[in-house]
Amino acid sequence: MTDRDTTTTAAPVAAGTDWAAWQRSWDRQQEWYMPDREDRFRIMLDTVEAFVGSAPRVLDLACGTGSITARLLDRFPEAVSTGVDLDPALLTIARGTFAGDDRVTFVEADLTDPDWPHRLPHDTYDAVLTATALHWLRKGPLTSLYGQIAELVRHGGVFLNADHMIDDTTPRINAAVAIRDRARRDQAMRDGALDWADWWALAAQDPVLAEPTARRFEIYGVHADGEMPSAAWHARVLREQGFGEARPVWASPSDTLLLALK
């Protein structure tokens, strides 16, 4: 593996902010949508260990608040992680959470920019991990991104993508799952859970996060116009873009964890 002679500039983070509380708040909001979220993180890290060991060099792709990185380092203290994202608010939380931890580097970059890999501190990674993020991209940009990821993963390394992957060939199953999920979310909201909009409204009122939250909505809008192709589509495109094998290794009724092996 070759290290690049690059530097990344982290935005300053406010002292005294309860970053752990913001992490917990983000986790609860995400679990409103994905009650099996921790299960898929566990399987993701099980797979990393099986293929590349317990001290991996990891790229946390579209890292958000660093949810994957936090679980990675809790389980594998000798791991190192590069988190890359464009969202200034979530990166503020991530940088605050991991301030002073030299195992972690954060890079602000747009994954639709062809040059984003050149901003990373390493040329290759043992594992590239991402969760609930790439559905923000349409198929064309996602295909290009998969080619770039294939170049970043070393031979024998892995890419793991946990996300919504919709199979349009099963419309009745999809409809039943959607009804079940809506009922569960409605009950969770009655019990006090925050949804996506409520969480961001809370962030916008925080004196530290208000400005980066305003900037993130300038970048993304309310939600990006992405796509959620099937797991079969993801596996086929990953093989076409340079991975030797690819298939799901875990699934819930609405989400899939897909493994690609270089």
C-alpha positions as semicolon CSV with decimal commas, in nm:
position;residue;x (nm);y (nm);z (nm)
1;M;0,000;0,000;0,000
2;T;0,124;0,347;-0,089
3;D;0,053;0,662;0,112
4;R;-0,009;0,982;-0,075
5;D;0,165;1,301;0,032
6;T;-0,160;1,487;0,085
7;T;-0,307;1,693;0,363
8;T;-0,668;1,754;0,455
9;T;-0,782;2,057;0,648
10;A;-1,038;1,993;0,919
11;A;-1,280;2,268;1,006
12;P;-1,249;2,380;1,369
13;V;-1,493;2,218;1,609
14;A;-1,646;2,380;1,913
15;A;-1,519;2,285;2,255
16;G;-1,789;2,189;2,503
17;T;-2,040;2,056;2,252
18;D;-2,183;1,717;2,355
19;W;-2,085;1,526;2,042
20;A;-2,178;1,191;2,198
21;A;-2,534;1,319;2,246
22;W;-2,552;1,421;1,881
23;Q;-2,425;1,076;1,781
24;R;-2,694;0,909;1,991
25;S;-2,956;1,138;1,844
26;W;-2,844;1,055;1,491
27;D;-2,848;0,682;1,568
28;R;-3,204;0,699;1,704
29;Q;-3,323;0,893;1,400
30;Q;-3,163;0,643;1,164
31;E;-3,311;0,351;1,357
32;W;-3,655;0,505;1,299
33;Y;-3,602;0,406;0,935
34;M;-3,386;0,096;0,989
35;P;-3,465;-0,105;1,303
36;D;-3,208;-0,368;1,196
37;R;-2,930;-0,112;1,158
38;E;-2,703;-0,255;1,427
39;D;-2,741;-0,607;1,287
40;R;-2,612;-0,499;0,949
41;F;-2,322;-0,310;1,106
42;R;-2,231;-0,626;1,296
43;I;-2,241;-0,841;0,983
44;M;-2,043;-0,575;0,797
45;L;-1,762;-0,590;1,053
46;D;-1,780;-0,970;1,075
47;T;-1,715;-0,973;0,700
48;V;-1,430;-0,724;0,722
49;E;-1,258;-0,940;0,983
50;A;-1,311;-1,259;0,781
51;F;-1,150;-1,117;0,468
52;V;-0,891;-0,858;0,580
53;G;-0,832;-0,917;0,950
54;S;-0,870;-0,712;1,267
55;A;-0,639;-0,419;1,186
56;P;-0,773;-0,297;0,852
57;R;-0,719;0,027;0,669
58;V;-1,077;0,137;0,597
59;L;-1,240;0,399;0,379
60;D;-1,569;0,506;0,539
61;L;-1,746;0,625;0,226
62;A;-2,013;0,895;0,268
63;C;-1,931;0,866;0,636
64;G;-2,185;1,111;0,779
65;T;-2,132;1,141;1,154
66;G;-1,883;0,851;1,148
67;S;-2,127;0,577;1,250
68;I;-1,927;0,303;1,076
69;T;-1,594;0,438;1,200
70;A;-1,716;0,442;1,561
71;R;-1,820;0,078;1,546
72;L;-1,507;-0,019;1,354
73;L;-1,272;0,127;1,618
74;D;-1,474;-0,008;1,908
75;R;-1,435;-0,357;1,768
76;F;-1,089;-0,325;1,608
77;P;-0,877;-0,077;1,807
78;E;-0,583;-0,121;1,567
79;A;-0,787;-0,024;1,261
80;V;-0,748;0,312;1,085
81;S;-1,025;0,495;0,905
82;T;-1,056;0,766;0,643
83;G;-1,404;0,920;0,642
84;V;-1,513;1,106;0,330
85;D;-1,831;1,310;0,295
86;L;-1,962;1,637;0,157
87;D;-2,219;1,716;0,426
88;P;-2,072;1,999;0,641
89;A;-2,310;1,943;0,933
90;L;-2,254;1,569;0,966
91;L;-1,879;1,618;0,919
92;T;-1,884;1,873;1,201
93;I;-2,029;1,608;1,433
94;A;-1,782;1,348;1,306
95;R;-1,481;1,573;1,357
96;G;-1,598;1,671;1,702
97;T;-1,653;1,308;1,798
98;F;-1,311;1,187;1,686
99;A;-1,105;1,498;1,766
100;G;-0,758;1,392;1,884
101;D;-0,787;1,033;1,755
102;D;-0,497;0,987;1,514
103;R;-0,651;0,669;1,377
104;V;-0,915;0,878;1,199
105;T;-0,889;1,125;0,911
106;F;-1,181;1,313;0,756
107;V;-1,190;1,442;0,400
108;E;-1,455;1,675;0,263
109;A;-1,521;1,572;-0,098
110;D;-1,800;1,530;-0,351
111;L;-1,823;1,167;-0,468
112;T;-1,955;1,284;-0,805
113;D;-1,632;1,479;-0,863
114;P;-1,399;1,255;-1,070
115;D;-1,097;1,376;-0,871
116;W;-1,224;1,295;-0,521
117;P;-0,995;0,988;-0,474
118;H;-0,689;1,212;-0,510
119;R;-0,786;1,387;-0,187
120;L;-0,752;1,068;0,016
121;P;-0,441;1,008;0,230
122;H;-0,388;0,653;0,094
123;D;-0,383;0,502;-0,255
124;T;-0,547;0,174;-0,150
125;Y;-0,764;0,035;0,128
126;D;-0,830;-0,308;0,273
127;A;-1,200;-0,231;0,292
128;V;-1,438;0,038;0,167
129;L;-1,756;0,054;0,374
130;T;-2,075;0,256;0,328
131;A;-2,427;0,253;0,466
132;T;-2,753;0,425;0,373
133;A;-2,581;0,673;0,146
134;L;-2,538;0,570;-0,216
135;H;-2,912;0,572;-0,290
136;W;-2,860;0,947;-0,315
137;L;-2,693;0,882;-0,653
138;R;-2,851;0,788;-0,984
139;K;-2,729;0,484;-1,176
140;G;-2,487;0,667;-1,405
141;P;-2,285;0,844;-1,133
142;L;-2,306;0,533;-0,914
143;T;-2,159;0,316;-1,191
144;S;-1,867;0,558;-1,225
145;L;-1,821;0,562;-0,847
146;Y;-1,808;0,183;-0,838
147;G;-1,524;0,191;-1,089
148;Q;-1,331;0,432;-0,867
149;I;-1,395;0,217;-0,559
150;A;-1,265;-0,089;-0,744
151;E;-0,938;0,096;-0,802
152;L;-0,911;0,191;-0,434
153;V;-0,968;-0,159;-0,293
154;R;-0,653;-0,372;-0,284
155;H;-0,648;-0,721;-0,432
156;G;-0,825;-0,947;-0,182
157;G;-0,994;-0,647;-0,021
158;V;-1,364;-0,583;0,009
159;F;-1,636;-0,329;-0,057
160;L;-1,952;-0,346;0,154
161;N;-2,261;-0,139;0,078
162;A;-2,560;-0,150;0,315
163;D;-2,853;0,034;0,163
164;H;-3,208;0,029;0,035
165;M;-3,211;-0,196;-0,273
166;I;-3,556;-0,232;-0,426
167;D;-3,652;-0,530;-0,642
168;D;-3,916;-0,408;-0,887
169;T;-4,002;-0,768;-0,982
170;T;-4,179;-0,820;-0,646
171;P;-4,445;-0,543;-0,630
172;R;-4,683;-0,718;-0,389
173;I;-4,402;-0,798;-0,145
174;N;-4,275;-0,441;-0,173
175;A;-4,622;-0,301;-0,100
176;A;-4,667;-0,522;0,207
177;V;-4,323;-0,426;0,342
178;A;-4,403;-0,057;0,288
179;I;-4,729;-0,087;0,484
180;R;-4,556;-0,269;0,769
181;D;-4,274;-0,014;0,783
182;R;-4,519;0,279;0,783
183;A;-4,711;0,131;1,076
184;R;-4,391;0,074;1,274
185;R;-4,268;0,427;1,207
186;D;-4,600;0,580;1,303
187;Q;-4,587;0,398;1,636
188;A;-4,225;0,501;1,692
189;M;-4,315;0,865;1,626
190;R;-4,603;0,843;1,875
191;D;-4,341;0,717;2,121
192;G;-4,127;1,025;2,060
193;A;-3,887;0,927;1,782
194;L;-3,753;1,194;1,548
195;D;-3,778;1,152;1,173
196;W;-3,535;1,297;0,916
197;A;-3,704;1,638;0,895
198;D;-3,742;1,675;1,272
199;W;-3,377;1,585;1,333
200;W;-3,254;1,844;1,085
201;A;-3,488;2,106;1,233
202;L;-3,325;2,037;1,571
203;A;-2,975;2,067;1,421
204;A;-3,069;2,400;1,260
205;Q;-3,147;2,541;1,605
206;D;-2,813;2,438;1,756
207;P;-2,564;2,730;1,777
208;V;-2,276;2,511;1,656
209;L;-2,460;2,319;1,385
210;A;-2,690;2,591;1,251
211;E;-2,444;2,732;0,996
212;P;-2,317;2,398;0,858
213;T;-2,678;2,274;0,848
214;A;-2,777;2,571;0,634
215;R;-2,485;2,496;0,401
216;R;-2,578;2,127;0,371
217;F;-2,927;2,221;0,251
218;E;-2,772;2,457;-0,004
219;I;-2,571;2,159;-0,132
220;Y;-2,834;1,883;-0,123
221;G;-3,175;2,043;-0,097
222;V;-3,436;1,851;0,101
223;H;-3,330;1,521;-0,056
224;A;-3,127;1,424;-0,360
225;D;-3,291;1,270;-0,665
226;G;-3,125;0,930;-0,636
227;E;-3,225;0,574;-0,721
228;M;-3,258;0,242;-0,537
229;P;-3,181;-0,035;-0,789
230;S;-3,194;-0,400;-0,692
231;A;-2,915;-0,596;-0,527
232;A;-2,877;-0,787;-0,855
233;W;-2,808;-0,459;-1,036
234;H;-2,545;-0,355;-0,780
235;A;-2,373;-0,696;-0,796
236;R;-2,364;-0,697;-1,176
237;V;-2,227;-0,342;-1,202
238;L;-1,963;-0,403;-0,936
239;R;-1,835;-0,704;-1,130
240;E;-1,836;-0,504;-1,452
241;Q;-1,638;-0,228;-1,282
242;G;-1,356;-0,452;-1,161
243;F;-1,460;-0,670;-0,869
244;G;-1,417;-1,045;-0,903
245;E;-1,725;-1,147;-0,705
246;A;-2,028;-0,969;-0,560
247;R;-2,347;-1,076;-0,384
248;P;-2,567;-0,996;-0,083
249;V;-2,447;-1,133;0,253
250;W;-2,735;-1,001;0,466
251;A;-3,084;-0,869;0,405
252;S;-3,389;-0,744;0,590
253;P;-3,728;-0,697;0,421
254;S;-3,623;-0,352;0,299
255;D;-3,242;-0,336;0,314
256;T;-2,944;-0,529;0,181
257;L;-2,578;-0,560;0,273
258;L;-2,388;-0,636;-0,046
259;L;-2,028;-0,765;-0,049
260;A;-1,789;-0,720;-0,341
261;L;-1,451;-0,895;-0,334
262;K;-1,157;-0,760;-0,536
